Coordinates of N, CA, C and O in Angstrom, one line a residue:
X84 N -1.2 59.1 -86.5 CA -0.1 58.5 -86.2 C 0.4 57.7 -86.8 O 0.2 57.1 -87.3
X85 N 2.2 58.2 -86.2 CA 2.9 57.4 -87.5 C 3.8 56.3 -87.1 O 3.5 55.9 -85.4
X86 N 3.6 55.2 -87.7 CA 3.9 54.3 -87.0 C 6.2 54.4 -86.7 O 5.8 53.3 -86.7
X87 N 6.3 54.5 -87.1 CA 7.8 54.6 -86.7 C 8.1 54.8 -85.0 O 7.4 56.0 -84.6
X88 N 8.9 54.0 -84.9 CA 9.4 54.3 -83.6 C 11.0 55.9 -83.8 O 11.3 55.8 -84.3
X89 N 10.8 56.8 -82.5 CA 11.8 56.9 -82.0 C 12.6 56.2 -81.4 O 12.6 55.3 -80.4
X90 N 13.9 56.1 -81.9 CA 15.2 55.8 -81.0 C 15.5 56.1 -80.0 O 15.2 57.5 -80.0
X91 N 15.8 55.3 -78.8 CA 15.7 55.4 -77.3 C 17.9 56.4 -77.8 O 18.6 56.0 -78.7
X92 N 18.0 57.3 -76.2 CA 19.1 57.5 -76.2 C 20.3 56.1 -76.4 O 20.9 56.7 -77.3
X93 N 20.2 55.0 -75.6 CA 21.1 53.5 -76.4 C 21.4 53.9 -77.4 O 22.8 53.3 -78.2
X94 N 19.6 53.9 -78.3 CA 20.1 53.3 -79.5 C 21.5 54.3 -80.7 O 21.8 53.6 -81.1
X95 N 20.6 55.9 -80.2 CA 21.6 56.8 -80.7 C 23.0 56.8 -80.7 O 23.7 56.5 -81.6
X96 N 23.3 56.2 -78.9 CA 24.3 56.9 -78.8 C 25.3 55.2 -79.3 O 26.5 55.5 -79.9
X97 N 24.8 53.9 -79.6 CA 24.9 52.4 -80.4 C 25.2 53.1 -81.4 O 26.5 52.7 -82.2
X98 N 24.4 53.8 -82.5 CA 24.4 54.4 -83.8 C 25.6 55.1 -84.3 O 26.2 55.3 -84.3
X99 N 25.8 56.2 -83.4 CA 27.6 57.0 -83.3 C 28.2 55.8 -83.1 O 29.0 56.9 -83.6
X100 N 28.4 55.0 -81.7 CA 29.3 54.1 -81.6 C 30.0 52.8 -83.1 O 30.7 53.4 -83.6
X101 N 28.6 53.0 -83.3 CA 29.1 52.1 -84.9 C 29.6 52.6 -86.0 O 30.3 52.7 -87.1
X102 N 29.6 54.0 -86.0 CA 29.3 55.3 -87.6 C 30.9 55.7 -86.7 O 31.7 55.4 -88.1
X103 N 31.4 55.7 -85.8 CA 32.7 56.0 -85.5 C 33.4 54.7 -85.6 O 34.8 55.0 -86.3
X104 N 33.2 53.8 -85.0 CA 33.6 51.9 -85.9 C 34.2 52.5 -87.3 O 35.3 51.6 -87.7
X105 N 33.0 52.2 -87.7 CA 33.5 52.6 -89.4 C 34.7 53.1 -89.9 O 35.5 52.4 -90.2
X106 N 34.1 54.6 -89.4 CA 34.7 55.3 -90.2 C 36.8 54.2 -89.9 O 37.3 55.1 -90.2
X107 N 36.4 54.7 -88.1 CA 37.8 53.8 -87.8 C 38.5 52.6 -88.8 O 40.0 52.0 -88.7
X108 N 37.9 51.8 -88.9 CA 38.2 50.5 -89.8 C 38.3 51.2 -91.1 O 39.1 50.6 -91.2
X109 N 37.4 52.4 -92.1 CA 38.6 52.9 -93.1 C 39.8 53.2 -92.7 O 40.5 52.6 -93.4
X110 N 40.0 53.8 -91.8 CA 41.5 54.2 -91.2 C 42.3 53.6 -91.6 O 43.5 54.2 -91.5
X111 N 41.5 52.6 -91.2 CA 42.4 51.2 -90.9 C 43.6 50.7 -91.3 O 44.7 49.9 -92.1
X112 N 42.0 50.9 -92.9 CA 42.9 50.0 -94.1 C 43.2 51.2 -95.4 O 44.7 50.7 -95.7
X113 N 43.4 52.0 -94.5 CA 44.8 53.7 -95.1 C 45.4 52.8 -94.1 O 47.2 53.6 -95.5
X114 N 46.1 53.0 -93.6 CA 46.9 52.4 -92.5 C 48.1 51.3 -93.1 O 49.1 50.8 -93.2
X115 N 46.9 50.5 -93.4 CA 48.1 49.0 -94.4 C 48.3 49.4 -95.7 O 49.2 49.3 -95.8
X116 N 47.5 50.6 -96.1 CA 48.0 50.7 -97.5 C 49.7 51.8 -96.9 O 49.9 50.9 -98.3
X117 N 49.1 53.0 -96.0 CA 50.3 53.1 -95.8 C 51.9 52.5 -95.7 O 52.8 52.8 -96.5
X118 N 51.8 50.6 -95.2 CA 52.5 50.7 -94.6 C 53.4 49.0 -95.9 O 54.0 49.4 -95.9
X119 N 52.0 48.7 -96.5 CA 52.5 48.2 -98.2 C 52.7 49.1 -98.9 O 54.4 48.2 -99.7
X120 N 53.2 49.8 -99.3 CA 53.7 51.3 -99.9 C 54.7 51.6 -99.7 O 55.9 51.5 -100.4
X121 N 54.7 51.8 -98.1 CA 56.2 52.4 -97.4 C 57.2 51.6 -97.7 O 58.3 52.0 -98.4
X122 N 56.7 49.9 -97.8 CA 57.7 48.9 -97.4 C 58.6 49.0 -99.3 O 59.5 48.6 -99.4
X123 N 57.4 48.7 -99.7 CA 57.6 48.8 -101.4 C 58.3 50.0 -101.8 O 59.3 49.2 -102.6
X124 N 58.4 50.9 -101.7 CA 59.3 52.2 -101.5 C 60.9 52.3 -101.0 O 61.9 52.6 -101.9
X125 N 60.3 51.3 -99.7 CA 62.0 51.0 -99.2 C 62.2 50.3 -100.2 O 64.0 50.5 -100.0
X126 N 62.7 48.9 -100.1 CA 63.1 48.0 -101.2 C 63.1 48.4 -102.7 O 64.0 48.1 -103.0
X127 N 62.4 48.9 -103.3 CA 62.5 49.8 -104.7 C 63.8 50.6 -104.7 O 65.2 51.1 -104.7
X128 N 64.1 52.1 -103.3 CA 64.9 52.7 -103.4 C 66.4 52.3 -102.6 O 66.9 52.7 -102.6
X129 N 66.2 51.2 -101.9 CA 67.1 50.2 -100.9 C 68.0 49.9 -102.1 O 69.0 49.7 -102.1
X130 N 67.6 48.5 -103.3 CA 67.8 47.6 -104.0 C 68.3 47.7 -105.5 O 69.2 47.1 -105.7
X131 N 67.4 49.0 -105.7 CA 67.4 49.7 -106.7 C 68.4 50.7 -107.2 O 69.4 51.0 -108.2
X132 N 68.4 51.5 -105.8 CA 68.7 53.0 -106.6 C 69.8 53.2 -104.8 O 70.4 54.4 -104.6
X133 N 70.1 52.2 -104.8 CA 70.8 51.9 -103.4 C 70.9 53.9 -102.2 O 72.0 53.4 -101.6
X134 N 69.6 53.9 -102.4 CA 69.0 55.0 -101.1 C 68.4 54.8 -100.5 O 66.7 55.0 -100.0
X135 N 68.8 53.7 -99.3 CA 67.8 53.6 -98.2 C 66.4 55.1 -97.7 O 67.7 55.7 -97.8
X136 N 65.9 54.9 -97.2 CA 65.2 55.6 -96.3 C 65.2 55.2 -94.5 O 65.5 54.7 -94.3
X137 N 65.2 56.3 -94.0 CA 65.0 56.8 -92.9 C 63.8 56.6 -92.5 O 63.3 56.6 -91.4
X138 N 63.3 57.2 -92.5 CA 61.7 57.2 -93.0 C 60.5 55.9 -92.1 O 59.5 56.0 -91.6
X139 N 61.1 55.7 -93.1 CA 59.9 53.9 -93.9 C 59.8 53.3 -92.6 O 59.2 52.5 -92.4
X140 N 61.0 52.4 -92.1 CA 60.5 51.8 -90.3 C 60.3 52.4 -89.3 O 58.4 52.2 -89.0
X141 N 59.6 53.5 -89.0 CA 59.0 54.0 -88.7 C 57.8 54.5 -88.8 O 57.2 54.2 -87.9
X142 N 58.2 55.1 -89.8 CA 56.2 54.9 -90.0 C 55.7 53.4 -90.2 O 54.3 53.8 -89.7
X143 N 56.4 52.5 -90.7 CA 55.8 51.1 -90.8 C 55.1 50.9 -89.4 O 53.8 50.2 -88.8
X144 N 55.9 51.2 -88.5 CA 55.5 50.7 -87.0 C 54.5 51.6 -86.5 O 53.8 51.0 -85.2
X145 N 54.7 53.2 -87.0 CA 53.3 53.8 -86.0 C 52.3 53.3 -86.7 O 51.1 53.1 -86.3
X146 N 52.0 53.0 -88.0 CA 51.0 52.8 -88.5 C 50.5 51.6 -88.1 O 49.2 51.2 -88.8
X147 N 51.7 50.4 -87.7 CA 50.7 49.0 -87.7 C 50.7 48.8 -85.9 O 49.3 48.5 -85.6
X148 N 50.6 49.8 -85.1 CA 50.3 50.6 -83.7 C 48.5 51.0 -84.0 O 47.6 50.8 -83.8
X149 N 48.8 51.9 -85.3 CA 47.2 52.5 -85.3 C 46.5 52.3 -85.9 O 45.3 51.9 -85.2
X150 N 47.1 50.9 -86.6 CA 45.5 50.1 -87.6 C 45.4 49.2 -86.0 O 44.1 48.9 -86.8
X151 N 45.8 48.9 -86.0 CA 45.2 47.7 -84.9 C 44.8 47.8 -84.1 O 43.5 47.5 -83.9
X152 N 44.3 48.9 -83.6 CA 43.5 50.0 -82.7 C 42.0 50.3 -83.4 O 41.7 50.4 -82.5
X153 N 42.5 50.9 -84.5 CA 41.6 51.6 -85.3 C 40.4 50.3 -85.4 O 38.8 50.1 -86.0
X154 N 41.4 48.8 -85.8 CA 40.4 47.8 -86.5 C 39.7 47.3 -85.1 O 39.1 46.3 -86.0
X155 N 40.3 47.1 -84.1 CA 40.4 46.2 -83.5 C 38.7 46.0 -82.7 O 37.8 45.6 -82.4
X156 N 38.0 47.2 -82.7 CA 36.5 47.3 -82.5 C 35.3 46.5 -83.7 O 34.9 45.9 -82.6
X157 N 36.1 47.2 -84.5 CA 34.9 46.6 -85.7 C 35.4 44.9 -85.8 O 34.8 44.3 -86.1
X158 N 36.4 44.9 -85.4 CA 36.5 42.8 -85.5 C 35.6 42.7 -83.5 O 34.7 41.6 -84.0
X159 N 35.8 43.3 -82.5 CA 35.3 43.0 -81.8 C 33.6 43.0 -82.4 O 32.7 42.1 -81.8
X160 N 33.2 44.5 -82.8 CA 31.8 44.2 -83.3 C 30.9 42.7 -84.2 O 29.5 43.2 -83.5
X161 N 32.0 42.4 -84.9 CA 31.8 41.4 -85.4 C 31.9 39.8 -84.2 O 31.4 38.8 -85.7
X162 N 31.7 39.8 -83.4 CA 32.6 39.2 -82.6 C 34.0 37.7 -84.4 O 33.8 36.6 -83.9
X163 N 34.4 38.7 -84.4 CA 35.8 39.0 -86.1 C 37.4 37.9 -84.9 O 38.0 37.3 -85.6
X164 N 36.9 38.5 -83.4 CA 38.2 38.9 -83.0 C 38.3 36.6 -82.5 O 37.7 36.0 -82.7
X165 N 39.5 36.3 -82.1 CA 40.1 35.1 -82.2 C 39.8 33.8 -81.2 O 39.1 34.7 -80.1
X166 N 39.2 33.3 -81.2 CA 38.4 32.5 -80.0 C 38.4 31.1 -80.5 O 38.7 30.6 -81.4
X167 N 38.7 30.1 -79.8 CA 39.0 29.4 -79.7 C 37.6 28.9 -78.6 O 36.9 29.0 -77.7
X168 N 36.6 27.9 -79.4 CA 35.9 27.1 -79.0 C 35.4 25.9 -78.5 O 34.0 25.5 -79.1
X169 N 36.5 25.7 -78.1 CA 36.3 23.4 -78.5 C 36.4 23.2 -76.8 O 34.8 22.5 -77.3
X170 N 36.2 25.2 -76.2 CA 34.8 23.9 -74.7 C 33.4 24.1 -75.1 O 32.2 23.3 -75.1
X171 N 33.3 25.6 -76.1 CA 31.7 25.7 -76.4 C 31.4 24.7 -77.5 O 29.9 24.5 -77.6
X172 N 31.8 23.2 -77.9 CA 31.3 23.2 -79.3 C 31.4 21.5 -78.2 O 30.4 20.4 -79.1
X173 N 31.6 21.2 -77.4 CA 32.0 20.3 -75.9 C 30.7 19.8 -75.6 O 30.3 19.3 -74.3
X174 N 29.4 21.4 -75.1 CA 28.1 22.0 -74.3 C 27.4 22.4 -75.0 O 27.6 22.0 -76.0
X175 N 26.0 21.3 -73.9 CA 24.6 21.8 -75.4 C 25.1 23.4 -74.9 O 26.2 24.1 -74.5
X176 N 23.7 23.9 -76.1 CA 23.5 25.4 -76.1 C 23.3 25.9 -75.5 O 23.9 26.7 -75.3
X177 N 22.7 25.6 -74.2 CA 22.3 26.0 -72.8 C 23.7 26.7 -72.5 O 24.0 28.0 -72.1
X178 N 24.3 25.6 -71.7 CA 25.8 25.9 -71.4 C 26.6 26.8 -71.7 O 27.4 27.7 -71.4
X179 N 26.6 26.7 -73.7 CA 27.4 27.1 -75.0 C 27.3 29.1 -74.0 O 28.1 29.4 -74.4
X180 N 26.2 28.9 -74.5 CA 25.3 30.8 -74.3 C 26.2 31.0 -72.6 O 26.0 32.4 -72.8
X181 N 25.9 30.1 -71.4 CA 26.4 31.0 -70.2 C 27.8 30.8 -69.6 O 28.4 32.5 -69.5
X182 N 28.6 30.3 -71.5 CA 30.2 30.5 -71.0 C 30.4 31.6 -71.7 O 31.0 32.2 -71.4
X183 N 29.5 31.8 -72.7 CA 29.7 33.1 -74.1 C 29.7 34.3 -72.9 O 31.1 35.1 -72.9
X184 N 28.7 34.4 -72.4 CA 28.2 35.5 -71.3 C 29.2 35.7 -70.5 O 29.8 37.1 -70.3
X185 N 29.8 34.9 -69.6 CA 30.9 35.4 -68.5 C 32.1 35.2 -69.5 O 33.0 36.2 -69.0
X186 N 32.8 34.8 -71.0 CA 34.0 35.6 -71.3 C 33.5 37.1 -72.0 O 34.0 38.1 -71.4
X187 N 32.1 36.7 -72.5 CA 32.3 38.6 -72.7 C 32.3 39.2 -71.6 O 33.0 40.8 -71.9
X188 N 31.4 39.0 -70.2 CA 31.9 39.7 -69.0 C 33.3 40.3 -68.7 O 34.0 41.4 -68.6
X189 N 34.1 39.3 -68.8 CA 36.0 39.3 -68.4 C 36.4 40.2 -69.5 O 36.8 40.6 -69.1
X190 N 35.9 39.8 -70.8 CA 36.3 40.3 -72.4 C 36.0 42.0 -71.8 O 37.6 42.4 -72.3
X191 N 35.0 42.2 -71.5 CA 34.7 43.9 -71.2 C 35.6 43.8 -70.3 O 36.3 45.6 -70.2
X192 N 35.5 43.5 -69.0 CA 36.1 44.4 -67.9 C 38.0 44.4 -67.9 O 38.3 45.4 -68.2
X193 N 39.0 43.4 -69.2 CA 39.8 43.3 -68.9 C 39.8 44.2 -70.4 O 40.6 45.6 -70.3
X194 N 38.9 44.7 -71.3 CA 39.4 45.7 -72.8 C 39.4 47.4 -71.8 O 40.0 47.9 -71.7
X195 N 38.0 47.2 -70.5 CA 37.3 48.6 -69.6 C 38.7 49.4 -69.0 O 39.1 50.2 -69.0
X196 N 39.8 48.6 -68.2 CA 41.2 47.9 -67.6 C 41.8 48.3 -67.9 O 42.9 49.9 -67.9
X197 N 42.0 48.1 -69.9 CA 43.3 48.2 -70.7 C 43.2 49.2 -70.8 O 44.3 50.3 -70.9
X198 N 42.0 50.3 -71.4 CA 41.6 51.3 -71.7 C 42.1 52.5 -71.5 O 42.9 53.5 -70.9
X199 N 41.6 52.1 -69.7 CA 41.7 53.2 -68.5 C 43.1 53.1 -68.3 O 44.1 54.3 -68.3
X200 N 44.4 52.2 -68.0 CA 46.0 51.8 -67.8 C 46.4 52.9 -69.1 O 47.2 53.5 -69.3
X201 N 46.1 52.9 -70.1 CA 46.8 53.4 -71.5 C 46.3 54.4 -71.7 O 46.9 55.0 -72.0
X202 N 44.9 54.8 -70.9 CA 45.0 56.0 -71.5 C 45.9 56.3 -70.4 O 45.7 58.5 -70.9
X203 N 46.0 56.2 -69.4 CA 46.3 57.4 -68.2 C 47.8 57.3 -69.2 O 48.6 58.7 -68.5
X204 N 48.2 56.6 -69.2 CA 49.5 55.8 -69.7 C 50.5 57.4 -70.4 O 50.5 58.3 -70.9
X205 N 48.8 57.7 -71.5 CA 48.3 58.4 -73.1 C 49.1 59.6 -72.6 O 49.2 61.0 -72.8
X206 N 48.2 59.8 -70.9 CA 47.8 61.2 -71.1 C 49.5 61.8 -70.3 O 50.1 63.0 -70.2
X207 N 49.9 61.2 -69.5 CA 51.6 61.8 -68.7 C 52.6 61.6 -70.1 O 53.2 62.2 -69.8
X208 N 52.1 61.1 -71.4 CA 53.0 60.7 -72.1 C 53.1 62.3 -72.8 O 53.5 63.5 -73.0
X209 N 51.4 63.0 -73.3 CA 50.9 64.2 -73.3 C 52.0 65.2 -72.2 O 52.6 66.1 -73.4
X210 N 51.7 65.0 -71.1 CA 52.5 66.1 -70.1 C 53.1 65.7 -69.8 O 53.8 67.0 -69.1
X211 N 54.0 65.4 -70.1 CA 55.7 65.4 -70.0 C 56.5 65.5 -71.5 O 57.3 65.5 -71.9
X212 N 55.7 65.4 -73.1 CA 55.7 66.1 -73.6 C 57.0 64.9 -74.1 O 57.9 65.2 -74.7
X213 N 56.0 63.5 -74.3 CA 58.0 62.7 -74.4 C 57.6 62.1 -76.3 O 56.6 62.2 -76.8
X214 N 59.0 62.3 -77.0 CA 58.9 62.2 -77.9 C 59.3 60.7 -78.3 O 60.0 60.2 -77.7
X215 N 59.5 59.9 -79.3 CA 59.4 58.3 -80.0 C 61.6 59.1 -80.0 O 61.3 60.2 -80.3
X216 N 61.8 58.4 -81.0 CA 63.0 58.6 -81.3 C 63.7 58.8 -82.4 O 62.7 58.8 -83.7
X217 N 64.2 59.4 -83.0 CA 64.6 59.9 -83.9 C 64.5 58.4 -85.2 O 65.3 57.8 -84.3
X218 N 65.1 58.7 -86.5 CA 65.1 59.8 -87.2 C 63.4 60.5 -87.4 O 63.3 61.5 -88.0
X219 N 62.7 60.2 -86.8 CA 60.8 60.2 -87.3 C 60.6 60.4 -86.1 O 59.6 60.0 -86.2
X220 N 61.5 60.9 -85.2 CA 60.3 61.5 -84.1 C 59.4 62.1 -83.7 O 58.7 63.3 -84.6
X221 N 58.0 61.9 -83.5 CA 56.6 62.2 -82.9 C 56.5 62.5 -81.7 O 57.0 61.8 -81.2
X222 N 55.5 63.3 -81.5 CA 55.0 63.1 -79.8 C 54.4 61.6 -79.5 O 53.4 60.9 -80.5
X223 N 54.9 60.9 -78.4 CA 54.1 59.6 -78.6 C 53.1 59.1 -78.5 O 52.7 58.4 -78.6
X224 N 52.4 60.7 -77.5 CA 51.3 60.2 -77.5 C 49.7 60.2 -78.7 O 49.0 59.5 -78.9
X225 N 50.6 60.9 -79.8 CA 50.1 60.8 -81.0 C 50.2 59.4 -82.1 O 48.6 58.9 -82.0
X226 N 50.5 57.7 -81.9 CA 50.6 57.5 -81.6 C 49.6 56.2 -80.4 O 48.9 55.1 -81.0
X227 N 50.5 56.9 -79.5 CA 49.5 56.1 -78.2 C 48.2 56.1 -78.3 O 48.0 55.0 -76.9
X228 N 48.1 57.1 -78.3 CA 45.9 57.2 -78.4 C 45.0 56.4 -78.9 O 43.6 56.2 -78.0
X229 N 44.7 55.9 -79.7 CA 45.2 54.9 -80.4 C 44.7 53.4 -79.3 O 43.6 53.1 -80.1
X230 N 46.0 52.8 -78.3 CA 45.2 51.8 -77.7 C 44.6 52.4 -77.1 O 43.6 51.2 -77.2
X231 N 44.6 53.4 -76.1 CA 43.2 52.7 -75.1 C 41.7 53.6 -76.1 O 41.1 53.1 -75.7
X232 N 41.7 53.9 -77.0 CA 40.1 54.4 -78.5 C 39.8 52.9 -78.5 O 38.5 52.4 -78.3
X233 N 41.2 51.9 -79.2 CA 40.5 50.6 -79.4 C 40.3 49.6 -78.4 O 39.1 48.2 -78.7
X234 N 40.9 50.1 -76.8 CA 40.2 48.4 -75.9 C 39.1 49.1 -75.7 O 38.7 48.9 -75.5
X235 N 38.2 50.5 -75.4 CA 37.8 51.5 -75.1 C 36.4 50.7 -75.8 O 35.0 50.6 -75.2
X236 N 36.9 50.6 -77.1 CA 35.6 50.6 -77.6 C 35.3 49.3 -77.8 O 33.8 48.9 -78.2
X237 N 36.4 48.0 -77.8 CA 35.9 47.1 -78.0 C 35.2 46.5 -76.7 O 34.6 45.6 -77.0
X238 N 35.6 47.0 -75.1 CA 35.3 47.2 -74.1 C 32.9 47.3 -74.5 O 32.4 47.1 -74.0
X239 N 33.1 48.5 -75.3 CA 31.4 48.7 -75.4 C 31.1 47.9 -76.0 O 29.7 47.2 -75.7
X240 N 31.6 47.2 -76.8 CA 30.9 46.1 -77.4 C 31.3 44.7 -77.1 O 30.0 44.7 -77.5
X241 N 31.3 44.6 -76.0 CA 31.1 43.6 -74.9 C 30.0 43.3 -74.4 O 29.5 42.9 -74.8
X242 N 30.3 45.2 -73.7 CA 29.0 45.5 -72.9 C 28.1 45.1 -73.3 O 26.7 44.9 -72.9
X243 N 27.4 45.9 -75.4 CA 26.8 46.0 -75.6 C 26.0 44.6 -76.1 O 25.3 44.2 -76.4
X244 N 27.2 43.5 -77.2 CA 26.3 41.7 -76.6 C 26.0 41.8 -75.3 O 25.1 40.6 -75.4
X245 N 26.7 41.9 -74.3 CA 26.0 41.3 -72.9 C 25.5 41.3 -72.9 O 23.6 40.8 -71.9
X246 N 24.4 43.1 -74.2 CA 22.8 43.5 -72.6 C 22.1 43.0 -73.2 O 21.0 43.3 -73.8
X247 N 22.8 41.7 -74.4 CA 21.8 41.3 -75.9 C 21.9 41.8 -76.9 O 21.1 41.2 -78.4
X248 N 23.1 42.5 -77.3 CA 22.2 42.8 -78.7 C 23.9 42.2 -79.9 O 24.8 42.1 -78.9
X249 N 22.9 41.3 -80.8 CA 24.4 40.1 -81.6 C 24.6 41.0 -82.1 O 25.1 42.7 -82.4
X250 N 25.7 40.6 -82.3 CA 26.9 40.4 -83.2 C 26.7 41.5 -84.7 O 25.7 40.4 -85.3
X251 N 27.2 41.9 -86.3 CA 27.0 41.1 -87.0 C 27.8 41.1 -87.1 O 28.8 41.0 -87.1
X252 N 27.2 40.9 -88.6 CA 28.4 40.3 -90.2 C 29.0 41.3 -90.7 O 28.5 42.0 -90.3
X253 N 30.4 40.9 -91.2 CA 30.2 41.8 -92.5 C 30.3 42.7 -93.2 O 30.4 44.1 -93.2
X254 N 28.7 42.5 -93.5 CA 28.1 43.5 -94.3 C 27.4 44.7 -93.7 O 26.8 45.0 -94.6
X255 N 27.2 43.6 -92.2 CA 26.0 44.9 -91.3 C 24.9 44.6 -90.4 O 24.9 45.2 -90.1
X256 N 25.2 43.7 -91.5 CA 23.9 42.6 -90.5 C 24.1 41.9 -89.3 O 25.5 41.5 -89.4
X257 N 23.1 41.9 -88.7 CA 23.1 40.6 -87.4 C 23.2 39.6 -88.1 O 22.5 38.7 -89.0
X258 N 24.4 38.7 -86.9 CA 24.5 37.1 -87.1 C 23.3 36.8 -86.6 O 22.4 37.3 -86.6
X259 N 22.9 35.1 -87.2 CA 21.7 34.3 -86.9 C 22.3 34.3 -85.4 O 22.9 34.4 -84.6

């Protein structure tokens, strides 16, 4: 008889979720590189060659939106999002644990509601064929779709933490 445990369905789904999050975080890094390269190119083109671009500013705007919502789930997974700990630091560990649980529940609800609302709006943009403004016009849903993804994925991480899964460190290990 083997000593290896068969992963549960939730465990397998969690692993898939983590993999998608890691891929998204890598893509967010590519978006950051795109922002940096676009701005550098724009500065050189504008000030050294007197030939400003039309595409750099819109591309940077789109990449920033995509980057934020692709990176958000990884930060939530690591509990690396902004948190103000003044209350938690002033109460007993038992009370801090209860407060943390309540905050995670509220955060999960907020993220899931935001995913629902932004998902509906993205679907409306798709159905109505709404485009961004020229000169670098693109279907608006292709940028907006990352908002519900980031909110939904972060909401799922809050739910996983509520159910007792500890956040991970930046290297991927569990926090203490």
